[in-house]
Short mmCIF file of C-alpha atoms in Angstrom, two decimals:
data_model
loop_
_atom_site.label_atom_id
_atom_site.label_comp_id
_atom_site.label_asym_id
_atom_site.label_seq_id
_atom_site.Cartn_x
_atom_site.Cartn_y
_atom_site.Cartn_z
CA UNK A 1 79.85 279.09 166.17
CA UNK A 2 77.12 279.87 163.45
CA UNK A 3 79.24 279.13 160.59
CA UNK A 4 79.84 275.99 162.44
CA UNK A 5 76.21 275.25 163.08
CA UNK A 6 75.42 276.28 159.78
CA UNK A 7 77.91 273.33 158.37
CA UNK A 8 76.80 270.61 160.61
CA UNK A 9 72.98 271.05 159.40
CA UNK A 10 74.71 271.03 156.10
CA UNK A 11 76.00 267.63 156.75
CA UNK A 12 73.38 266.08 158.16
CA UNK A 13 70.94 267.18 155.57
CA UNK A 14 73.59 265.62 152.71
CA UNK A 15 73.42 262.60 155.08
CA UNK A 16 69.85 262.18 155.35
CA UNK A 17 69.45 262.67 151.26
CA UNK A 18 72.50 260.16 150.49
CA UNK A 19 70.44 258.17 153.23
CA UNK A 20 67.03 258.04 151.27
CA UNK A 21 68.73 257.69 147.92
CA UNK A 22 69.66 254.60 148.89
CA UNK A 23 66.65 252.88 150.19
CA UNK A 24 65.23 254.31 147.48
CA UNK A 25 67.71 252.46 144.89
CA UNK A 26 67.46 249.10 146.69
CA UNK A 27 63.98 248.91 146.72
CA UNK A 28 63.83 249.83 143.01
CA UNK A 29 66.89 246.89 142.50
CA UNK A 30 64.84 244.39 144.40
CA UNK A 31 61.82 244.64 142.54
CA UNK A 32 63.14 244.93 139.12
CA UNK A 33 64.98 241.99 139.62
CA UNK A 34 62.67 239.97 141.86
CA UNK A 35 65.76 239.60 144.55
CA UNK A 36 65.21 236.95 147.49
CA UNK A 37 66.44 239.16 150.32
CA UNK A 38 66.91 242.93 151.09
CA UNK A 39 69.20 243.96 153.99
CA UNK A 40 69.09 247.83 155.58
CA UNK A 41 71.59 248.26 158.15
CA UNK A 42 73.75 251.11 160.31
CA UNK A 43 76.61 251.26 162.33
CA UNK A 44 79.99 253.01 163.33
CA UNK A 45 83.48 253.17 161.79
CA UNK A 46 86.65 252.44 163.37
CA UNK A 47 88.64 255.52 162.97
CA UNK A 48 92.17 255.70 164.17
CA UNK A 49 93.30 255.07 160.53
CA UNK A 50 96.13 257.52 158.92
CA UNK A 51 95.13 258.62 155.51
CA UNK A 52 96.87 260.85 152.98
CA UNK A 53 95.93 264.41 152.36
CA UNK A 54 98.19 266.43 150.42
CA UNK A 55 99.30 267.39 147.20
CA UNK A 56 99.75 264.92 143.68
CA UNK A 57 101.80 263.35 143.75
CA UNK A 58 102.24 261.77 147.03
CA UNK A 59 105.49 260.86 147.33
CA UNK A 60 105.52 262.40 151.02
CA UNK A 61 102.50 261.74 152.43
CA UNK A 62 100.71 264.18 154.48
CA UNK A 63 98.59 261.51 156.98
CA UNK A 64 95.99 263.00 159.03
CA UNK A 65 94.17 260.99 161.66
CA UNK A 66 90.26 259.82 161.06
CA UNK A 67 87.93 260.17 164.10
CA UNK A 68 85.21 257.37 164.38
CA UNK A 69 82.41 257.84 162.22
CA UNK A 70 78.89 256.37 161.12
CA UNK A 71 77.65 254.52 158.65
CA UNK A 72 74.06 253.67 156.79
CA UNK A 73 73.52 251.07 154.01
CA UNK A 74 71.34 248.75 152.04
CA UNK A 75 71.87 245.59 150.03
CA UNK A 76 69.53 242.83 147.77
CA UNK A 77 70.39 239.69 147.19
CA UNK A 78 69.91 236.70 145.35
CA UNK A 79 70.96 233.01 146.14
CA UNK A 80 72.63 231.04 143.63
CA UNK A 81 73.59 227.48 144.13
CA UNK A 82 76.50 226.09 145.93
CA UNK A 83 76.01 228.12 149.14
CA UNK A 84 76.91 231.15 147.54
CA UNK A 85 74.95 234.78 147.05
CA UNK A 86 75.45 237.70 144.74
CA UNK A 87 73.76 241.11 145.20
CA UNK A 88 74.26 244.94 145.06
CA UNK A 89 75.50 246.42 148.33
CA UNK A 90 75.31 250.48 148.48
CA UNK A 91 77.07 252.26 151.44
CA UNK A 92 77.60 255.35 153.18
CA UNK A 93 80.31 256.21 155.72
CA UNK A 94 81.11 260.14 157.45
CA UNK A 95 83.93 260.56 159.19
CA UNK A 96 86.10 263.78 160.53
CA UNK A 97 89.87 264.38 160.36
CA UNK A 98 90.83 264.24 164.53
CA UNK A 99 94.00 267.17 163.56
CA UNK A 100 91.81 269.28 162.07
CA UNK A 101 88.89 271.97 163.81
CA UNK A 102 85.31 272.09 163.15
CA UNK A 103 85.48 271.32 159.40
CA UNK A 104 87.68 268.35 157.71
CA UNK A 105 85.32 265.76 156.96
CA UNK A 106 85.49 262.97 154.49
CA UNK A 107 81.90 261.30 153.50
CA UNK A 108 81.80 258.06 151.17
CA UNK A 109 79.02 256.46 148.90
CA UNK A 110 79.82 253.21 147.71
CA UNK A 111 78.15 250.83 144.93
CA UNK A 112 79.62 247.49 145.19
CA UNK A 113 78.65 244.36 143.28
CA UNK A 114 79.35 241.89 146.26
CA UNK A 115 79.27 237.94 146.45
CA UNK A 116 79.33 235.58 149.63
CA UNK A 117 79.39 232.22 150.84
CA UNK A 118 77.27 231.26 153.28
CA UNK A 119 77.29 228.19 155.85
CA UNK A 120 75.04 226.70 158.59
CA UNK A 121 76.70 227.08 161.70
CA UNK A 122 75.45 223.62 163.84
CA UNK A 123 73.27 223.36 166.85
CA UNK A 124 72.62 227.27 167.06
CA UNK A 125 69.85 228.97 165.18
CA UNK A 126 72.52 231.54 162.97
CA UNK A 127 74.59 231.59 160.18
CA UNK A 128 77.83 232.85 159.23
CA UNK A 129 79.04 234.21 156.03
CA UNK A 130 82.04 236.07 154.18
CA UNK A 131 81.85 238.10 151.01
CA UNK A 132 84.24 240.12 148.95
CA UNK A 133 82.79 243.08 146.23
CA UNK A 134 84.45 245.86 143.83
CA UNK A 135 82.55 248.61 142.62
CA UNK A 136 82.95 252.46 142.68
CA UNK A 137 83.39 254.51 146.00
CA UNK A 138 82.41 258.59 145.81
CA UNK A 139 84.17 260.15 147.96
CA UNK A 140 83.15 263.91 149.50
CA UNK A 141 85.47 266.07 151.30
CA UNK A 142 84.39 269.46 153.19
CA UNK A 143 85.97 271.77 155.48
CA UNK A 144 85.14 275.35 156.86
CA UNK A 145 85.99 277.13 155.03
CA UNK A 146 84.69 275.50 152.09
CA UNK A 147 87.44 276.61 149.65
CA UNK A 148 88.85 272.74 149.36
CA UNK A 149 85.60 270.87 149.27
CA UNK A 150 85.10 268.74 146.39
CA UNK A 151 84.26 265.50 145.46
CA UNK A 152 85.61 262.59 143.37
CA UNK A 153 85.07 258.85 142.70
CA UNK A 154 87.28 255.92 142.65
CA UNK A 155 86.96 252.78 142.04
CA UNK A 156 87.45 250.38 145.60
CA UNK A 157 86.45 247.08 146.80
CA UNK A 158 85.35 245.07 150.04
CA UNK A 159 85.76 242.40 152.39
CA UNK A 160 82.97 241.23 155.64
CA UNK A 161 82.04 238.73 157.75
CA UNK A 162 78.72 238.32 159.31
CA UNK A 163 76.54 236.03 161.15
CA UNK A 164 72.90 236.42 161.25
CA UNK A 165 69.87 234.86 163.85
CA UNK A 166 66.78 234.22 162.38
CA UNK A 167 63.39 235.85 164.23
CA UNK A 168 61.09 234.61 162.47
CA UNK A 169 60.22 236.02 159.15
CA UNK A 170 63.16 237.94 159.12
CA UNK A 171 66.63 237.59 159.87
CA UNK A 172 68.80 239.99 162.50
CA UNK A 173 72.55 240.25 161.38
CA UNK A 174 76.00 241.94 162.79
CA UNK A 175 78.89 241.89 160.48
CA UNK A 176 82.42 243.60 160.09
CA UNK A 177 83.25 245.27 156.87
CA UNK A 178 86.55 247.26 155.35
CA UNK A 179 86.63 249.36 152.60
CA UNK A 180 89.55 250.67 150.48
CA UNK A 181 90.03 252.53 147.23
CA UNK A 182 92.13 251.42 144.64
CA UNK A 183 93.97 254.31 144.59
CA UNK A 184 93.54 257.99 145.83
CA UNK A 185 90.65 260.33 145.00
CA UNK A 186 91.57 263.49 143.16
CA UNK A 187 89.59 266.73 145.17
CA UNK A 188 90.90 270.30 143.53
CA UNK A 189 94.90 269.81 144.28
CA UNK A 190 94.78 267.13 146.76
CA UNK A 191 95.03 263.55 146.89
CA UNK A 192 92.88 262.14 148.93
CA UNK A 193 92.88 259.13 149.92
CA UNK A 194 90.04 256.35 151.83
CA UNK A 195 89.78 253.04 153.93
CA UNK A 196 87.41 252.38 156.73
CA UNK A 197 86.52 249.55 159.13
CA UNK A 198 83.05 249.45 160.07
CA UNK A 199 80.87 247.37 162.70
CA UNK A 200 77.68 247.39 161.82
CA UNK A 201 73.92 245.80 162.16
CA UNK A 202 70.72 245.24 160.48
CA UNK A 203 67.60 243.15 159.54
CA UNK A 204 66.99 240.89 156.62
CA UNK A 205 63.83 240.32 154.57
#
């Protein structure tokens, strides 16, 4: 129980840093480059996805279970004519393996460079919008013991839709996003492998 207590304070402090690093890198972003909006927003994962863990190559697939998880994240944004915006989106997702005890659990930090199209949607006071990105995904695996944790990155993309109500000088928002790598993450022997799909919320300024 104390090796287990030990390792969720472990995670939660690597949350909580991973957390402020990226406030602090979208509030640097937005004022270097003067962006029109800056989104911060939370919510869950899914879970219930199978994903490969297991030995390179993976021609049998060893597919373990995800539990839901959580998930943090900022973005800035510029518009650009046409209906259209382009920004930086950073993310971070933790979930745990359901088959496995008190350890197996697989964190992600992604960097995506993310465009969307957005549209009025009539007689209500919200829009909608959709958006795809690419960009690099770093994923971190740890387990108790900790002889298999690691960490690699890959490089992944994106796809959401949102709507968002505007409260007055700011803007309230609820959006679905899913994640995937391009292909597996390498962690000591294993191939690893990552998709999520997240609900989440936030507020835009």
């Amino acid at each position: 129980m104390f090796v287990v207590s030990l390792f969720e304070k472990g995670k939660i402090m690597s949350s909580l840093i991973h957390v402020s690093c990226i406030a602090i890198a979208a509030a640097t972003f937005a004022f270097s480059a003067q962006a029109q909006s800056v989104e911060i927003y939370g919510g869950a994962t899914f879970g219930g996805q199978d994903l490969n863990y297991g030995p390179i190559p993976p021609a049998n697939p060893n597919l373990q279970q995800m539990d839901a998880g959580y998930l943090v994240g900022a973005g800035v944004y510029t518009s650009v004519p046409g209906g259209f915006e382009v920004g930086l989106d950073a993310m971070l997702t933790n979930q745990d393996y359901s088959s496995w005890g008190p350890g197996g659990n697989l964190q992600s930090l992604s960097i995506m460079a993310n465009g969307r199209y957005v549209f009025t949607i009539p007689n209500v006071n919200m829009t909608g919008y959709f958006g795809v990105g690419v960009g690099s995904i770093s994923l971190t695996y740890e387990d108790t013991p900790a002889l298999a944790d690691g960490n690699d990155t890959i490089a992944g993309y994106q796809v959401e839709g949102g709507v968002r109500y505007t409260l007055g000088a700011y803007e309230t928002f609820a959006a679905i996003k899913y994640q995937e790598g391009f292909d597996e993450g390498l962690i000591q022997t294993e191939s690893v492998e990552y998709n999520s799909l997240s609900l989440l919320g936030g507020i835009r300024f």
